[in-house]
Amino acid sequence: MTDQLTEYPRSRVEENGTVYSLARRAGERVLVVEGDTSGFEGEHVGDGLFAPLTAANAQALRGRLEWLRPQLLGLRLSVGTGDRLGLATPGHLRAVRTHALSRGNAGLAPILAQQSMRENARTGRTPQQVMDDAMWGVFQEGWRAPWAADADHLKSTGDVDLCVAAGYTFYTIDPGDHVDNEAHTASVDVIRRKVEELPWDALEDSADALRRRYLDRTFLVEHLALEFDETSLLRAAAKYGRAIAHTARLYRHLLHALPQDEFELEVSVDETATPTSSLEHFFIASELRRLGVQWVSLAPRYVGRFEKGVDYIPSSGIEGDLDEFDQSLACHGAIARALGPYKLSIHSGSDKFLSLIHIS
């Protein structure tokens, strides 16, 4: 087949006697199928087909080429790219490939389809469009290694359902709206009241049982000796109790939609006003485990600030003063190893090309 095509050479592949490639034709990318064209829609030319990059053709191609389907990554070191417009995946993959070559092929596993519902609303895209755009980028670059698709910052069961239908493999639950930031500095009387008002039925718990589990105990976590007093325990429960209940609810909804071995979960409490302390991280992870939630990654709210286009702003405001962050990260890492193991997720904001690194 000809017709003034400019083929992306890495995309060309033959499978069961049919040749597939991505090419530019009259300024647009098209899928070229030579051989068995059943299931594809487009313009037949000779023994082949020029197929537009539609959702139906994306689905048909995923059915033929298994590496175009996202996979589970487990505890592999991974990087999320957050392609906002659906155009940057080929460049992201080249960056990941270059990184792997520089480290003797011990590279990062990319999470390519990764956009929150908030970002979808702003860009006018759907979870399915995000997935398909990432897949066409994978195809264009001839990427055969595992990659994942992150249904990012999910807040409702409706959001979950849209992403399940689109075939996502990684689900980031964002319970930030249910974190009580006031509890971080509220008086003891106020946090006692907040604890009394927690949804204890949803937490399958009671205030007395909570105290029995945590008070008058020392939790040894590698180099840490964690101890709750009455105030720190009630503050952690008041701050994160509703968020934990919400996370468990969305996780159980996911379990009704997908088998456990077909998705991975991240819990993200990073988009909150106050940092997550070591005690609070331990509390969150312990309570999620008690409720039967299984996850592979957790994103605490770190000290300092990650912002758009900015690497990091320490809480002291002094550029380069990273000691507090390093010490905090070491404590969070110890808890993740002890109560998991699971990865720590650093959500570093957008507009930095590679925007999310999971650290195990």
Tab-separated table of C-alpha atoms in Angstrom, residues 10-15 18-22 29-33 40 53-72 89-90 93 97 110-113 127-150 166-169:
chain	number	residue	atom	x	y	z
A	10	ARG	CA	8.807	1.470	15.182
A	11	SER	CA	5.097	0.788	14.870
A	12	ARG	CA	5.338	-1.768	12.062
A	13	VAL	CA	4.592	-5.304	13.223
A	14	GLU	CA	3.418	-8.551	11.662
A	15	GLU	CA	1.129	-10.842	13.629
A	18	THR	CA	-1.307	-9.419	9.029
A	19	VAL	CA	0.888	-6.308	9.047
A	20	TYR	CA	-0.039	-3.324	11.216
A	21	SER	CA	1.581	0.096	11.251
A	22	LEU	CA	0.900	3.720	12.112
A	29	ARG	CA	-2.208	9.686	11.710
A	30	VAL	CA	-3.896	6.543	10.410
A	31	LEU	CA	-3.730	2.863	11.233
A	32	VAL	CA	-2.641	0.788	8.248
A	33	VAL	CA	-3.794	-2.842	8.206
A	40	PHE	CA	-11.646	-2.575	11.580
A	53	LEU	CA	-7.801	6.352	15.075
A	54	THR	CA	-11.294	5.774	16.459
A	55	ALA	CA	-12.272	4.093	19.718
A	56	ALA	CA	-13.618	1.112	17.767
A	57	ASN	CA	-10.350	0.651	15.876
A	58	ALA	CA	-8.360	1.051	19.092
A	59	GLN	CA	-10.436	-1.717	20.671
A	60	ALA	CA	-9.966	-3.947	17.632
A	61	LEU	CA	-6.203	-3.431	17.625
A	62	ARG	CA	-5.934	-4.155	21.362
A	63	GLY	CA	-7.684	-7.432	20.638
A	64	ARG	CA	-4.990	-8.346	18.114
A	65	LEU	CA	-1.822	-7.058	19.855
A	66	GLU	CA	-1.687	-7.905	23.552
A	67	TRP	CA	1.098	-5.460	24.446
A	68	LEU	CA	-1.293	-2.606	23.658
A	69	ARG	CA	-3.328	-3.512	26.740
A	70	PRO	CA	-2.247	-2.004	30.082
A	71	GLN	CA	-0.944	-4.376	32.731
A	72	LEU	CA	-0.423	-4.580	36.476
A	89	THR	CA	3.122	9.609	24.990
A	90	PRO	CA	5.682	8.887	22.215
A	93	LEU	CA	8.290	6.573	26.061
A	97	ARG	CA	13.648	4.107	27.007
A	110	PRO	CA	5.579	3.824	32.653
A	111	ILE	CA	2.036	4.681	33.701
A	112	LEU	CA	0.866	6.337	30.495
A	113	ALA	CA	-2.890	6.877	30.621
A	127	PRO	CA	-11.312	8.198	30.368
A	128	GLN	CA	-11.728	6.155	27.183
A	129	GLN	CA	-10.100	8.861	25.060
A	130	VAL	CA	-7.194	9.097	27.493
A	131	MET	CA	-6.737	5.332	27.324
A	132	ASP	CA	-6.928	5.215	23.529
A	133	ASP	CA	-4.531	8.136	23.055
A	134	ALA	CA	-1.969	6.418	25.286
A	135	MET	CA	-2.419	3.163	23.376
A	136	TRP	CA	-1.791	4.833	20.003
A	137	GLY	CA	1.404	6.304	21.472
A	138	VAL	CA	2.488	2.849	22.633
A	139	PHE	CA	1.802	1.488	19.165
A	140	GLN	CA	3.637	4.338	17.437
A	141	GLU	CA	6.776	3.770	19.514
A	142	GLY	CA	6.702	-0.022	19.286
A	143	TRP	CA	6.744	-0.267	23.092
A	144	ARG	CA	6.470	-3.932	24.080
A	145	ALA	CA	7.283	-3.790	27.806
A	146	PRO	CA	4.523	-3.565	30.445
A	147	TRP	CA	2.762	-0.238	30.936
A	148	ALA	CA	-0.157	0.780	33.117
A	149	ALA	CA	-3.205	3.032	32.989
A	150	ASP	CA	-4.050	5.083	36.090
A	166	ALA	CA	-12.357	1.897	29.706
A	167	GLY	CA	-10.036	-0.886	30.905
A	168	TYR	CA	-7.848	0.873	33.457
A	169	THR	CA	-5.541	-1.244	35.608
